[in-house]
Coordinates of C-alpha atoms in Angstrom, one line a residue:
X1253 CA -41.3 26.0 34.2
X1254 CA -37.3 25.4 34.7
X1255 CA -38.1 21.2 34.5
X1256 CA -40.2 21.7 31.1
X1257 CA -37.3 23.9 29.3
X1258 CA -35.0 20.8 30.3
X1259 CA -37.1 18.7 29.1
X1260 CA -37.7 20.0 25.8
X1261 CA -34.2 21.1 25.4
X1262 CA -32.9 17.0 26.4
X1263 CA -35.6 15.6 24.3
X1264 CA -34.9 18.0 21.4
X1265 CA -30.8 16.6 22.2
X1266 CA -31.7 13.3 22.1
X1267 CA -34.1 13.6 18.9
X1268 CA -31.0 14.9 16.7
X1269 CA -28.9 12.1 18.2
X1270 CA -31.5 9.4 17.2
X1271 CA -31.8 10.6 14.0
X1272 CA -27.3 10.6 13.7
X1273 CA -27.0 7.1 15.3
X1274 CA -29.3 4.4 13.0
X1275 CA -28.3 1.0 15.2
X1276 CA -31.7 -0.7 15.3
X1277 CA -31.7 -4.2 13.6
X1278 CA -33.1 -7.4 13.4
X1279 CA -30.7 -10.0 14.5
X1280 CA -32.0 -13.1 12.9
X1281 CA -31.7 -11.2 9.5
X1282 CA -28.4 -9.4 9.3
X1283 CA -25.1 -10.5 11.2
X1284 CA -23.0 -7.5 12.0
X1285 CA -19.8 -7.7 14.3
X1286 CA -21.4 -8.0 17.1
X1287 CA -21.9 -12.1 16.6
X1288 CA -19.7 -13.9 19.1
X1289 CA -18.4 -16.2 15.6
X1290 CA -16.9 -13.2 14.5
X1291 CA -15.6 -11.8 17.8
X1292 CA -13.9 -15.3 18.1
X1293 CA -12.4 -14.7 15.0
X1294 CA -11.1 -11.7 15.3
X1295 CA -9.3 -12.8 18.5
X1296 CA -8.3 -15.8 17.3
X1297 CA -6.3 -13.3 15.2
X1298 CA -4.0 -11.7 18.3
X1299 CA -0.8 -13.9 18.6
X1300 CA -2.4 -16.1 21.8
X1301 CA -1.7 -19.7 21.6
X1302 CA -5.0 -21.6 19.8
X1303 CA -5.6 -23.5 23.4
X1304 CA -5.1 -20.0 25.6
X1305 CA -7.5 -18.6 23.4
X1306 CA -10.5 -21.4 23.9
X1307 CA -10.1 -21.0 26.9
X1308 CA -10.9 -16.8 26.5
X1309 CA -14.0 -17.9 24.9
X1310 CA -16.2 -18.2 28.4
X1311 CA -14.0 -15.2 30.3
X1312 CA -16.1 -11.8 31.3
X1313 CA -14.0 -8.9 32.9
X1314 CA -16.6 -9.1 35.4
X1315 CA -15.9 -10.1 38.8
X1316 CA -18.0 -13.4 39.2
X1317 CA -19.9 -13.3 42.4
X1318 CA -22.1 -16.6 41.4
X1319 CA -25.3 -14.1 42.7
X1320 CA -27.3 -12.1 40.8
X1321 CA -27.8 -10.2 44.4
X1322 CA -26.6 -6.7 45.2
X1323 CA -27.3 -6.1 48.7
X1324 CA -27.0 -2.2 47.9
X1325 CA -29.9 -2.2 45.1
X1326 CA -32.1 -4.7 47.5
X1327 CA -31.7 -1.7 49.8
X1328 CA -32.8 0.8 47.2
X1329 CA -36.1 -1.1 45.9
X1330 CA -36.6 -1.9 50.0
X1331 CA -37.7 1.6 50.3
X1332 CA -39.7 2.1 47.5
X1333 CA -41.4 -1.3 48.1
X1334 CA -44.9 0.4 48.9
X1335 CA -44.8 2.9 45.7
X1336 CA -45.3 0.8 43.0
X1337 CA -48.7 1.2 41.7
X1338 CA -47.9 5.4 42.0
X1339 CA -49.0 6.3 38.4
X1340 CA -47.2 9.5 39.1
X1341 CA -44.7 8.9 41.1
X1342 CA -41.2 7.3 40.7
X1343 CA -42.4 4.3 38.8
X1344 CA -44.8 5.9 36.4
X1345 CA -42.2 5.5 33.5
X1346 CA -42.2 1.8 34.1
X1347 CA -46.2 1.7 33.8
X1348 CA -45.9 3.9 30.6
X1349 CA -43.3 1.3 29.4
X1350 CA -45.7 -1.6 29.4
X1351 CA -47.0 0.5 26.0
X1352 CA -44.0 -1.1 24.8
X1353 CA -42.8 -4.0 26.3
X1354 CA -45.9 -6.3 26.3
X1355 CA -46.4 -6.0 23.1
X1356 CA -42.7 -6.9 22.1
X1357 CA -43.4 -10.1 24.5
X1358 CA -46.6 -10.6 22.9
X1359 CA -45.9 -10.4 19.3
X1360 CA -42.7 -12.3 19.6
X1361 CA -44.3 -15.3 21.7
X1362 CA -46.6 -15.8 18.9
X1363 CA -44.8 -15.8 16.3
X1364 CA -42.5 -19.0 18.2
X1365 CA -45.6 -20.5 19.6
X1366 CA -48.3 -19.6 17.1
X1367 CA -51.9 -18.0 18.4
X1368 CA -53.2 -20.7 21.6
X1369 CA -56.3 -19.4 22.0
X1370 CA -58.5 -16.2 20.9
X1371 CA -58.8 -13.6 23.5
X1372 CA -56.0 -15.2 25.5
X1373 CA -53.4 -15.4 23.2
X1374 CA -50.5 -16.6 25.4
X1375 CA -52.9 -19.1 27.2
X1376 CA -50.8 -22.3 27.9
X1377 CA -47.4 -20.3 28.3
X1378 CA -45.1 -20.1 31.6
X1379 CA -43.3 -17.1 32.0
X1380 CA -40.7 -16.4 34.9
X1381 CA -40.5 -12.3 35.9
X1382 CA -37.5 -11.8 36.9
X1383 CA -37.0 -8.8 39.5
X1384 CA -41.2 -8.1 39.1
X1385 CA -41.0 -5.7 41.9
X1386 CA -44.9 -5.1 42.5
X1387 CA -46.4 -6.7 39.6
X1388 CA -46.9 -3.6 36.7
X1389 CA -45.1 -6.5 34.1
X1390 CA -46.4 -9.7 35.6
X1391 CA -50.1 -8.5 35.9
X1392 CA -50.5 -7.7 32.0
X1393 CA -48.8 -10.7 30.9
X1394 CA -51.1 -12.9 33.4
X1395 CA -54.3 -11.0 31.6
X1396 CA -53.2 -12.3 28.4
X1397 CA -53.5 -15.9 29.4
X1398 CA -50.2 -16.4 30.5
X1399 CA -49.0 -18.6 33.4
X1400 CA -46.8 -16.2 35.1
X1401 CA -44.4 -16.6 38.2
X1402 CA -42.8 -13.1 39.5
X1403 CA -39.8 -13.2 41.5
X1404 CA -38.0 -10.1 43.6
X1405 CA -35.7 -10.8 46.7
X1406 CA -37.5 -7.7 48.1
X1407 CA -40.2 -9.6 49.9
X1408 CA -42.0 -6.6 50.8
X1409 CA -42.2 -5.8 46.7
X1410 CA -43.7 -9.2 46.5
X1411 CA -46.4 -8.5 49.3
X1412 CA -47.0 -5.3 47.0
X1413 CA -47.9 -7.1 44.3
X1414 CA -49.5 -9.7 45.9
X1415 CA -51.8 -7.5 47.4
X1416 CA -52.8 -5.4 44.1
X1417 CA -53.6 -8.9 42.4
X1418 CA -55.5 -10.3 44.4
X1419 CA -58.2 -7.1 43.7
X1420 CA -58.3 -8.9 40.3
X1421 CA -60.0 -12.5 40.0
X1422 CA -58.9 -12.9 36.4
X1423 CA -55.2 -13.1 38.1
X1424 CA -55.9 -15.2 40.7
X1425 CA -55.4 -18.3 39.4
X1426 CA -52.4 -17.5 36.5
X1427 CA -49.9 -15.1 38.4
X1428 CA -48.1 -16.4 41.5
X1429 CA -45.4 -14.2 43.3
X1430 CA -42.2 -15.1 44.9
X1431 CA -39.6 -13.4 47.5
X1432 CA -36.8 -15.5 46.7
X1433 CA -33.6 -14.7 44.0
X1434 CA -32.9 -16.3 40.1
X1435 CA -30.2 -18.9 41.4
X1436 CA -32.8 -20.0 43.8
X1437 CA -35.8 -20.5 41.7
X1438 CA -33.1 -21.9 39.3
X1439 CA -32.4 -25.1 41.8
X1440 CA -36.0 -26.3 41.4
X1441 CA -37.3 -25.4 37.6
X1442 CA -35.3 -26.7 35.2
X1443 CA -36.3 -25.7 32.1
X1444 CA -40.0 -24.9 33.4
X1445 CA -40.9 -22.0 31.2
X1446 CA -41.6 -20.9 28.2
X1447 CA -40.7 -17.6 28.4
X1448 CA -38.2 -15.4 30.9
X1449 CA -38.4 -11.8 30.8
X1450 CA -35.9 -9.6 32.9
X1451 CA -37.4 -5.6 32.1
X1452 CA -34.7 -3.3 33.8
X1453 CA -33.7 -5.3 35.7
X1454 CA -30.0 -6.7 34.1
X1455 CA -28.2 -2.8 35.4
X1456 CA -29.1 -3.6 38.7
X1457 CA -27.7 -7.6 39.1
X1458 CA -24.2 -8.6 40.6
X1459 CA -23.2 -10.5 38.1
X1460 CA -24.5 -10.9 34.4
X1461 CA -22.9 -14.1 34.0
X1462 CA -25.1 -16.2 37.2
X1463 CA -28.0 -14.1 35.2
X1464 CA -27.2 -15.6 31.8
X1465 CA -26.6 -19.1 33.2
X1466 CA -29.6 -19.5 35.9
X1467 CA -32.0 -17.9 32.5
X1468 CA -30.8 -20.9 30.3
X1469 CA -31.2 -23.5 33.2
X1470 CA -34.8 -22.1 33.7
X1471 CA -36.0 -22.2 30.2
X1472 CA -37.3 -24.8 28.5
X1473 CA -35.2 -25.4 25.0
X1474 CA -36.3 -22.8 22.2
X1475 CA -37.6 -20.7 25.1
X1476 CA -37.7 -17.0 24.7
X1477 CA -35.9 -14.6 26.8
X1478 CA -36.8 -10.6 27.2
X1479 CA -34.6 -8.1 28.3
X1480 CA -34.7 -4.3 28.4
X1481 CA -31.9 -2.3 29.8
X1482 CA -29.9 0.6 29.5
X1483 CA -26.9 1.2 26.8
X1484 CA -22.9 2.2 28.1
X1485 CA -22.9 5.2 26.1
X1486 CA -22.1 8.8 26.9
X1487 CA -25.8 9.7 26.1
X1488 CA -26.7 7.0 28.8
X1489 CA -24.9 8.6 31.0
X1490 CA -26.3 12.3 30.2
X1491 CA -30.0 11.4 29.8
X1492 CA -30.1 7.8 32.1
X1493 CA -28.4 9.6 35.1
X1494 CA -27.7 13.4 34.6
X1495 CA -30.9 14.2 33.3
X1496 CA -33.1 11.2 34.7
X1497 CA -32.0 11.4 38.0
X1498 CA -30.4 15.3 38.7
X1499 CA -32.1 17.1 36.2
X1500 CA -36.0 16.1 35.8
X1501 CA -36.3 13.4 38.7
X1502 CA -38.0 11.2 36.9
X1503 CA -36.2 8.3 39.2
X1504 CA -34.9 9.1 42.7
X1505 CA -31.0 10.0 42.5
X1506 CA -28.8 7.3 42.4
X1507 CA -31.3 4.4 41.2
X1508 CA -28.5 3.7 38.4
X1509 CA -25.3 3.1 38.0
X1510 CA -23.5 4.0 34.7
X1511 CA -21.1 0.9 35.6
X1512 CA -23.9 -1.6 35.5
X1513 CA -25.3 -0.5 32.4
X1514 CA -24.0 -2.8 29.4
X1515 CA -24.2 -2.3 25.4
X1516 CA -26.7 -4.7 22.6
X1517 CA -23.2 -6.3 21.3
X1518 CA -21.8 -7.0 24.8
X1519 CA -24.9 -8.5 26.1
X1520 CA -25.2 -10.6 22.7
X1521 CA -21.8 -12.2 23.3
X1522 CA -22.7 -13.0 27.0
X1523 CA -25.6 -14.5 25.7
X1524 CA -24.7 -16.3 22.8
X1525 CA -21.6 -17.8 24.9
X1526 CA -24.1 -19.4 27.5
X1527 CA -26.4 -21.4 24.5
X1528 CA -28.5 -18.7 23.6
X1529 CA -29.0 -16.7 20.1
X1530 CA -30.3 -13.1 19.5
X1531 CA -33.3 -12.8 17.8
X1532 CA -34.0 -9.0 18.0
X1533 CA -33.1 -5.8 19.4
X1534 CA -35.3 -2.7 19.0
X1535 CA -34.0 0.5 20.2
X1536 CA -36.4 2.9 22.5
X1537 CA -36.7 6.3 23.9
X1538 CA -38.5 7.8 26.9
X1539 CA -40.2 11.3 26.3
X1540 CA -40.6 13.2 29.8
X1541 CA -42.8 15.9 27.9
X1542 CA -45.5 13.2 27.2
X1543 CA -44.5 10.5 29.7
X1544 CA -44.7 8.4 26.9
X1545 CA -42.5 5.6 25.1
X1546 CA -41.8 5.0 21.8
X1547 CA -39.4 2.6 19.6
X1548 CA -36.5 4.3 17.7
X1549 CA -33.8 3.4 15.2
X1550 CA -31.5 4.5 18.0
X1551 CA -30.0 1.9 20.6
X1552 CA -27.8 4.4 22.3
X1553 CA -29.6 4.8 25.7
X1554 CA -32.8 2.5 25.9
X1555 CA -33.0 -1.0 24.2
X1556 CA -34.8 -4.2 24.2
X1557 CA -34.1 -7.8 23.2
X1558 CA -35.3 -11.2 22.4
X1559 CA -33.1 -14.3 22.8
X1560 CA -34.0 -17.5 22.1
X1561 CA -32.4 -20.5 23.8
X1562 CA -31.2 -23.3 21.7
X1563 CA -32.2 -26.0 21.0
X1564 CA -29.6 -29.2 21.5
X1565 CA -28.7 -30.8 18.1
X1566 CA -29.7 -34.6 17.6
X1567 CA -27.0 -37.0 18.2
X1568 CA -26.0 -38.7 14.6
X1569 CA -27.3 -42.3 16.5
X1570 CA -29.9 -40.7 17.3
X1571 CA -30.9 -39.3 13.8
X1572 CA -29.9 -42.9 12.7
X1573 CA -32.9 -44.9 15.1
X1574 CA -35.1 -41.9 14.5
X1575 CA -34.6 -42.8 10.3
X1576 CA -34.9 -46.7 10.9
X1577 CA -37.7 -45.8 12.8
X1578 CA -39.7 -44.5 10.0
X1579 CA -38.9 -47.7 7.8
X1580 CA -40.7 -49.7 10.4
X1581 CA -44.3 -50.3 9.4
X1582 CA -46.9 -50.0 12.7
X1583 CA -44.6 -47.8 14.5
X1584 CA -45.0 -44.1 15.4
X1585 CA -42.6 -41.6 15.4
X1586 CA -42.5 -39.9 18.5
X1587 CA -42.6 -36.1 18.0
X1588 CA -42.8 -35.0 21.7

């Protein structure tokens, strides 16, 4: 009785603090202040020398650790390893999530790629899950025709989600799992896929910059990445951790750490500094009454977002042969 009076009265907090804090947008519309161009300029501003302040343009306060690897949350996925296909138990907001986030993957896939084929409509598409844990992600994506790879360094996550796949022939053949990390994978796909989607999984990494960097080597260029992840805000910190964790237990105590969690503008300028540009970012919200997600205006605790890598501009000798090309009669331009 206790849990559902919390539970109104947090979703009740959160409703009026959605409805104060309008931050959704569409990137590839409107520039705000969160573009790295105009975070550049702004510190080109402060009286740093013009060569001292290039060389700010790739720092992070971050420690780099060159891993996306923390030992500590391997050892907190370790022990829930055999627990996630527990509708109700302590991944059952991740299985509700899928509501959202396939859609968001969907959706924005076609409109870069167009529809490939009725009934499958991302048929022909490679997509890299990074940190699948036991599959709830992969498994959709793989239904709808995708080629999908999942990758966890928590090998017995992987045997999780091997298993539950293989109880469906329609997978067997698109989604392959692997127990192995990003940097790893990243030595031996260079830009294999189409797609990379990372669902909570960036608040949990070592280092965000390895992250960014082993993403763009995987992708192939104009390849789509996904990312949901928690906001560094004080209502994070109540509803993510205080009322998550403590409060309602919807995740075990201590699955997050308010540290790790990082905000849409911060995460745009890591990304945007490492070749890629923002797309989209879509606030969303978590309602423990209905176990249920929806997408709000708000991105103060739960957001998602789609990147795009970019494509490398044509040399002007190339542009030049490409033009002389087209003046030559019986030869084809080569479009590839």
């Amino acid at each position: 009785m206790y849990s559902k009076k919390l539970a109104r009265l947090a979703f009740g907090l959160l409703a009026e603090s959605t409805f104060k804090c309008p931050l959704t947008r569409s990137v590839s519309s409107v520039r705000t202040l969160c573009s790295w161009t105009v975070c550049l300029h702004h510190r080109q501003k402060n009286p740093l020398s013009e060569g001292f302040s290039r060389r700010l343009t790739r720092l992070n306060v971050r420690t780099v650790s060159q891993t996306t690897l923390d030992p500590a949350e391997v050892r907190k996925f370790q022990a829930m390893a055999s627990k996630w296909w527990d509708l109700q138990g302590e991944f059952a907001a991740l299985h509700s999530m899928n509501d959202l986030r396939v859609p968001f993957i969907r959706d924005n896939l076609l409109n870069v790629h167009g529809i490939l084929q009725l009934g499958k409509p991302l048929a022909g598409l490679r997509i890299l899950d990074v940190g699948c844990g036991g599959g709830v992600l992969s498994e959709p994506l793989g239904r709808l025709g995708a080629d999908v790879r999942g990758i966890d360094p928590v090998e017995d996550s992987v045997r999780t989600a091997e298993l539950h796949s293989s109880y469906d022939p329609d997978l067997w053949e698109r989604v392959r799992y692997q127990a192995c990390t990003l940097e790893e994978l990243a030595e031996e796909e260079l830009e294999g896929f189409h797609a990379v989607v990372a669902s909570e999984v960036v608040e949990h990494l070592a280092d965000l910059d390895a992250f960014a960097s082993c993403c763009q080597q995987v992708l192939k260029p104009g390849g789509s990445l996904f990312i949901t992840t928690i906001n560094k805000t004080n209502l994070s910190y109540v509803f993510g951790i205080v009322a998550a964790e403590q409060l309602l237990r919807i995740v075990p105590s201590g699955t997050h750490d308010w540290e790790k969690f990082i905000s849409p503008e911060d995460l745009e300028r890591l990304l945007e500094s490492f070749g890629f540009y923002v797309e989209a970012i879509r606030g969303m919200m978590y309602n423990p009454l209905t176990g249920a997600w929806s997408w709000q205006q708000s991105t103060a605790i739960n957001y998602a977002l789609h990147a795009i890598k970019r494509k490398e501009e044509p040399q002007p000798g190339q542009v030049w042969a490409e033009s002389e090309n087209l003046d030559e009669p019986g030869r084809a331009t080569n479009y590839s």
